[in-house]
Short mmCIF file of C-alpha atoms and ligand atoms in Angstrom, two decimals:
data_model
loop_
_atom_site.label_atom_id
_atom_site.label_comp_id
_atom_site.label_asym_id
_atom_site.label_seq_id
_atom_site.Cartn_x
_atom_site.Cartn_y
_atom_site.Cartn_z
CA MET Q 1 0.00 0.00 0.00
CA GLY Q 2 1.39 3.29 -1.06
CA SER Q 3 4.77 1.72 -1.89
CA GLY Q 4 5.14 3.78 -5.02
CA GLY Q 5 8.74 2.91 -5.88
CA ALA Q 6 9.59 5.33 -8.66
CA LEU Q 7 6.54 7.46 -7.95
CA VAL Q 8 7.30 10.82 -6.42
CA ASP Q 9 3.78 11.55 -5.18
CA VAL Q 10 1.76 8.74 -3.66
CA HIS Q 11 -1.90 9.49 -3.02
CA THR Q 12 -4.70 7.84 -1.13
CA ILE Q 13 -7.49 7.71 -3.68
CA GLY Q 14 -11.14 7.07 -2.82
CA VAL Q 15 -13.33 5.92 -5.70
CA ILE Q 16 -17.02 6.83 -5.47
CA GLY Q 17 -18.89 4.35 -7.65
CA GLY Q 18 -15.94 2.01 -7.17
CA THR Q 19 -18.12 -1.05 -7.83
CA GLY Q 20 -18.80 -0.05 -11.46
CA PRO Q 21 -16.58 -0.90 -14.43
CA GLN Q 22 -14.98 2.55 -14.76
CA GLY Q 23 -14.28 3.00 -11.05
CA ARG Q 24 -12.88 -0.52 -10.68
CA GLY Q 25 -10.79 -0.22 -13.82
CA LEU Q 26 -9.22 3.10 -12.84
CA ALA Q 27 -8.76 1.86 -9.27
CA TYR Q 28 -6.82 -1.12 -10.64
CA ARG Q 29 -4.48 1.16 -12.61
CA PHE Q 30 -4.01 3.54 -9.68
CA ALA Q 31 -3.16 0.62 -7.37
CA LEU Q 32 -0.73 -0.84 -9.92
CA GLY Q 33 0.87 2.62 -10.02
CA GLY Q 34 1.59 2.40 -6.28
CA HIS Q 35 -1.27 4.49 -4.94
CA ASP Q 36 -3.35 3.52 -1.94
CA VAL Q 37 -6.92 2.91 -3.18
CA ILE Q 38 -10.26 2.59 -1.41
CA LEU Q 39 -13.33 1.56 -3.40
CA GLY Q 40 -16.46 3.35 -2.21
CA SER Q 41 -20.06 2.24 -2.64
CA ARG Q 42 -23.51 2.86 -1.19
CA SER Q 43 -23.14 -0.71 0.07
CA ARG Q 44 -20.11 -1.61 2.13
CA THR Q 45 -20.58 -5.28 1.17
CA ARG Q 46 -20.50 -4.52 -2.56
CA ALA Q 47 -17.38 -2.42 -2.10
CA THR Q 48 -15.60 -5.14 -0.16
CA GLU Q 49 -16.52 -7.74 -2.79
CA ALA Q 50 -15.25 -5.46 -5.58
CA ALA Q 51 -12.02 -4.87 -3.64
CA ASP Q 52 -11.57 -8.63 -3.19
CA ASP Q 53 -11.95 -9.11 -6.96
CA LEU Q 54 -9.34 -6.44 -7.67
CA ASN Q 55 -6.96 -7.88 -5.10
CA GLY Q 56 -7.25 -11.21 -6.93
CA LEU Q 57 -6.05 -9.49 -10.11
CA LEU Q 58 -3.37 -7.44 -8.36
CA GLY Q 59 -1.80 -10.44 -6.61
CA ALA Q 60 0.91 -9.31 -4.24
CA SER Q 61 1.56 -6.01 -6.02
CA ALA Q 62 -0.96 -3.89 -4.05
CA VAL Q 63 -3.94 -4.05 -1.73
CA VAL Q 64 -7.21 -2.27 -2.46
CA ARG Q 65 -9.74 -1.71 0.33
CA GLY Q 66 -13.51 -1.30 0.14
CA GLY Q 67 -15.92 0.77 2.23
CA GLY Q 68 -18.90 3.09 2.23
CA ASN Q 69 -18.64 6.16 -0.01
CA ARG Q 70 -18.14 8.47 2.99
CA GLU Q 71 -15.52 6.18 4.48
CA ALA Q 72 -13.61 6.10 1.18
CA ILE Q 73 -13.69 9.89 0.95
CA GLU Q 74 -12.62 10.50 4.52
CA ALA Q 75 -9.53 8.28 4.19
CA SER Q 76 -8.43 9.94 0.93
CA ASP Q 77 -6.74 13.08 -0.31
CA VAL Q 78 -7.91 12.52 -3.90
CA VAL Q 79 -11.44 11.30 -4.78
CA LEU Q 80 -12.55 9.93 -8.14
CA LEU Q 81 -16.23 10.33 -9.05
CA ALA Q 82 -17.12 7.32 -11.19
CA VAL Q 83 -20.91 7.44 -10.92
CA PRO Q 84 -23.63 7.91 -13.57
CA TYR Q 85 -24.80 11.45 -14.36
CA ASP Q 86 -28.29 10.42 -13.32
CA GLY Q 87 -28.43 11.32 -9.61
CA HIS Q 88 -25.06 13.13 -9.77
CA ARG Q 89 -26.13 16.43 -8.22
CA GLU Q 90 -28.06 14.79 -5.37
CA LEU Q 91 -25.15 12.48 -4.56
CA LEU Q 92 -22.67 15.37 -4.44
CA GLU Q 93 -24.99 17.45 -2.26
CA GLU Q 94 -25.15 14.54 0.17
CA LEU Q 95 -21.36 14.04 0.16
CA ARG Q 96 -20.43 17.75 0.15
CA PRO Q 97 -19.20 17.98 3.78
CA ALA Q 98 -16.96 14.90 3.42
CA LEU Q 99 -15.56 16.13 0.09
CA ALA Q 100 -14.49 19.54 1.46
CA GLY Q 101 -10.74 20.09 1.07
CA LYS Q 102 -10.27 17.16 -1.35
CA VAL Q 103 -9.12 17.06 -4.95
CA VAL Q 104 -12.15 15.62 -6.76
CA ILE Q 105 -11.67 14.05 -10.20
CA SER Q 106 -14.73 13.73 -12.41
CA CYS Q 107 -14.82 11.30 -15.34
CA VAL Q 108 -18.62 11.57 -15.55
CA ASN Q 109 -20.02 11.65 -19.09
CA PRO Q 110 -23.62 12.93 -19.27
CA LEU Q 111 -24.81 11.01 -22.31
CA GLY Q 112 -28.19 10.16 -23.71
CA PHE Q 113 -29.02 7.49 -26.29
CA ASP Q 114 -31.71 7.56 -28.95
CA ARG Q 115 -32.29 5.75 -32.24
CA ALA Q 116 -29.37 7.60 -33.84
CA GLY Q 117 -27.02 6.57 -31.04
CA PRO Q 118 -25.30 8.47 -28.21
CA TYR Q 119 -25.43 12.25 -27.70
CA GLY Q 120 -24.28 14.73 -25.05
CA LEU Q 121 -26.97 15.76 -22.57
CA ALA Q 122 -27.49 19.46 -21.82
CA VAL Q 123 -26.15 20.22 -18.32
CA PRO Q 124 -27.26 23.54 -16.76
CA GLU Q 125 -23.73 24.32 -15.52
CA GLY Q 126 -22.16 23.37 -18.90
CA SER Q 127 -20.75 19.98 -17.88
CA ALA Q 128 -20.93 17.42 -15.09
CA ALA Q 129 -17.50 18.57 -13.87
CA GLU Q 130 -18.66 22.20 -13.68
CA GLN Q 131 -21.79 21.04 -11.88
CA ALA Q 132 -19.53 19.26 -9.37
CA ALA Q 133 -17.50 22.45 -8.90
CA ALA Q 134 -20.71 24.46 -8.34
CA VAL Q 135 -22.09 21.97 -5.80
CA LEU Q 136 -18.70 21.51 -4.07
CA PRO Q 137 -17.29 25.01 -3.52
CA ASP Q 138 -14.87 23.73 -0.86
CA SER Q 139 -13.39 21.00 -3.08
CA THR Q 140 -11.05 21.34 -6.05
CA VAL Q 141 -12.57 19.69 -9.11
CA VAL Q 142 -10.49 18.39 -12.01
CA ALA Q 143 -11.99 16.62 -15.05
CA ALA Q 144 -10.14 13.66 -16.62
CA PHE Q 145 -10.38 10.04 -17.83
CA HIS Q 146 -13.58 10.60 -19.87
CA HIS Q 147 -12.27 8.81 -22.95
CA VAL Q 148 -10.62 5.81 -21.32
CA ALA Q 149 -12.76 2.73 -21.96
CA ALA Q 150 -13.48 0.72 -18.82
CA ALA Q 151 -13.20 -2.53 -20.79
CA THR Q 152 -9.50 -1.86 -21.51
CA LEU Q 153 -8.49 -0.94 -17.97
CA LEU Q 154 -8.53 -4.40 -16.42
CA LYS Q 155 -6.62 -5.94 -19.31
CA THR Q 156 -2.85 -6.33 -19.59
CA VAL Q 157 -1.22 -2.93 -19.31
CA ASP Q 158 -0.04 -2.04 -22.81
CA HIS Q 159 1.08 1.54 -23.22
CA ASP Q 160 2.09 1.01 -26.89
CA GLU Q 161 -1.33 2.22 -27.94
CA HIS Q 162 -0.26 5.81 -27.15
CA GLU Q 163 -3.53 6.84 -25.62
CA ASP Q 164 -3.68 10.28 -24.02
CA VAL Q 165 -5.66 11.41 -20.99
CA LEU Q 166 -7.02 14.95 -21.35
CA VAL Q 167 -7.13 16.84 -18.05
CA CYS Q 168 -8.85 20.16 -17.39
CA GLY Q 169 -9.27 22.25 -14.25
CA ASP Q 170 -8.94 25.70 -12.77
CA ASP Q 171 -6.43 24.90 -10.02
CA ALA Q 172 -2.88 24.36 -11.32
CA GLY Q 173 -1.74 22.25 -8.34
CA ALA Q 174 -4.72 19.90 -8.46
CA LYS Q 175 -4.43 19.60 -12.22
CA GLU Q 176 -0.76 18.65 -11.89
CA ILE Q 177 -1.67 15.85 -9.46
CA VAL Q 178 -4.11 14.41 -12.01
CA ILE Q 179 -1.71 14.90 -14.94
CA LYS Q 180 0.83 12.76 -13.07
CA LEU Q 181 -1.82 10.23 -12.01
CA ALA Q 182 -2.75 9.76 -15.68
CA SER Q 183 0.60 8.00 -16.24
CA THR Q 184 -0.84 4.97 -14.44
CA VAL Q 185 -3.41 4.69 -17.24
CA SER Q 186 -1.62 5.86 -20.40
CA GLY Q 187 2.05 5.38 -19.48
CA ARG Q 188 2.72 9.08 -19.88
CA PRO Q 189 1.52 12.24 -18.15
CA GLY Q 190 -1.94 13.53 -18.99
CA VAL Q 191 -2.37 16.45 -21.39
CA ASP Q 192 -3.30 19.80 -19.87
CA ALA Q 193 -6.47 20.64 -21.78
CA GLY Q 194 -7.14 24.01 -20.14
CA PRO Q 195 -9.66 25.31 -17.61
CA LEU Q 196 -12.51 23.29 -16.13
CA ARG Q 197 -15.00 24.68 -18.62
CA MET Q 198 -13.31 22.58 -21.32
CA ALA Q 199 -15.10 19.64 -19.71
CA ARG Q 200 -18.22 20.72 -21.61
CA TYR Q 201 -16.41 19.65 -24.81
CA LEU Q 202 -14.58 16.61 -23.40
CA GLU Q 203 -17.65 14.93 -21.92
CA PRO Q 204 -19.83 14.80 -25.08
CA LEU Q 205 -16.78 13.88 -27.21
CA THR Q 206 -17.24 10.43 -25.70
CA ALA Q 207 -20.37 10.07 -27.86
CA VAL Q 208 -18.11 10.31 -30.92
CA LEU Q 209 -15.82 7.57 -29.58
CA ILE Q 210 -18.82 5.32 -28.93
CA ALA Q 211 -19.93 5.84 -32.55
CA VAL Q 212 -16.39 4.96 -33.74
CA ASN Q 213 -16.41 1.87 -31.51
CA LYS Q 214 -19.67 0.74 -33.03
CA ARG Q 215 -18.53 1.26 -36.63
CA TYR Q 216 -15.09 -0.38 -36.21
CA LYS Q 217 -15.97 -2.84 -33.43
CA THR Q 218 -13.16 -1.56 -31.24
CA ARG Q 219 -12.41 0.42 -28.06
CA SER Q 220 -11.15 3.72 -29.38
CA GLY Q 221 -9.32 6.36 -27.35
CA ILE Q 222 -7.76 9.78 -27.81
CA ALA Q 223 -4.16 10.52 -28.88
CA VAL Q 224 -3.00 14.14 -29.21
CA THR Q 225 -0.28 14.94 -31.76
CA GLY Q 226 2.15 17.86 -31.81
CA LEU Q 227 3.21 17.72 -28.18
CA ARG Q 228 6.99 18.02 -28.08
CA GLU Q 229 7.32 18.96 -24.42
CA ARG Q 230 6.12 16.49 -21.85
CA GLY Q 231 6.88 16.01 -18.22
N1 NAP R 1 -17.82 2.65 -18.56
C1 NAP R 1 -16.94 3.32 -19.30
O1 NAP R 1 -16.28 2.77 -20.22
C2 NAP R 1 -16.70 4.78 -19.00
C3 NAP R 1 -15.66 5.44 -19.67
C4 NAP R 1 -15.42 6.79 -19.37
C5 NAP R 1 -16.22 7.45 -18.43
N2 NAP R 1 -17.23 6.77 -17.83
C6 NAP R 1 -18.05 7.48 -16.86
O2 NAP R 1 -17.74 6.96 -15.59
C7 NAP R 1 -18.91 6.94 -14.77
C8 NAP R 1 -19.09 5.53 -14.24
O3 NAP R 1 -19.26 4.66 -15.32
P1 NAP R 1 -19.68 3.13 -15.07
O4 NAP R 1 -19.87 2.54 -16.41
O5 NAP R 1 -18.74 2.50 -14.11
O6 NAP R 1 -21.11 3.37 -14.37
P2 NAP R 1 -22.14 2.45 -13.60
O7 NAP R 1 -21.66 1.05 -13.60
O8 NAP R 1 -23.50 2.73 -14.14
O9 NAP R 1 -22.10 3.05 -12.10
C9 NAP R 1 -20.97 3.01 -11.31
C10 NAP R 1 -21.38 2.86 -9.85
O10 NAP R 1 -22.04 4.04 -9.41
C11 NAP R 1 -22.89 3.73 -8.33
N3 NAP R 1 -24.18 4.40 -8.52
C12 NAP R 1 -25.09 4.14 -9.50
N4 NAP R 1 -26.14 5.00 -9.41
C13 NAP R 1 -25.88 5.78 -8.34
C14 NAP R 1 -26.59 6.84 -7.70
N5 NAP R 1 -27.77 7.29 -8.16
N6 NAP R 1 -26.03 7.42 -6.60
C15 NAP R 1 -24.83 6.98 -6.14
N7 NAP R 1 -24.12 5.99 -6.69
C16 NAP R 1 -24.64 5.40 -7.78
C17 NAP R 1 -23.04 2.21 -8.30
O11 NAP R 1 -22.30 1.74 -7.18
P3 NAP R 1 -23.02 1.27 -5.80
O12 NAP R 1 -24.40 0.79 -6.17
O13 NAP R 1 -22.13 0.16 -5.36
O14 NAP R 1 -23.01 2.46 -4.90
C18 NAP R 1 -22.37 1.75 -9.57
O15 NAP R 1 -21.69 0.51 -9.45
C19 NAP R 1 -20.08 7.41 -15.66
O16 NAP R 1 -20.36 8.77 -15.41
C20 NAP R 1 -19.55 7.24 -17.07
O17 NAP R 1 -20.09 8.20 -17.96
C21 NAP R 1 -17.49 5.45 -18.07
#
């Protein structure tokens, strides 16, 4: 736990919605990267079962814990929101006191589906991440990991695909934490994609990737060209 080896910054990361595919997949990568991870759930039993599953995959390399959502938040300095957009505002209102002072990462994609396929839902604040920032004034919200397919996260780590993680936020320090954390997923630091309001473009872009996936029967991701300087 937390034995990061080459990692400079080791975080304790609570995952809200840690029993779902995206939360579990990102938790797996964070744990492999040497971070201390706690899966959160509305049901402590479900969280513990999900943690046991991940520990089976991780072997001796790390230990993931499970707990209630509040418990996962309270033990963490960084919290990943991996919950559906449906019920998002109400959940954050409920968890607001526990989330105060934390770096909160949102990978929430507000998407709808109709006969033509997926589309971005209209969010009053502009994006789910901006909604989180509005509901959580005492937390620091960063948006990232929207385009990383859950199905790829639990597979063998293969960074040859050159996927990039786009990261946006208004706080430089918090954004830097997430940019570094992205290396556990893509093998290289995340790409600084600007202020938090960019989340209103990142979130619905996922609808495009889903359309590509359907056409080519694949799990597509994002790779950004033209970046000569990288940390
Ligand atoms: N799946 C992907 O490939 C992918 C990729 C990029 C981004 N995302 C985004 O990541 C988020 C999670 O995706 P997912 O596919 O893992 O979602 P999911 O399976 O539908 O939900 C994840 C977890 O959220 C909890 N949850 C569900 N409804 C809730 C509610 N009303 N209040 C509180 N907790 C609730 C559940 O955990 P408990 O019942 O145990 O509490 C559930 O296991 C979504 O916003 C999605 O857009 C997903």
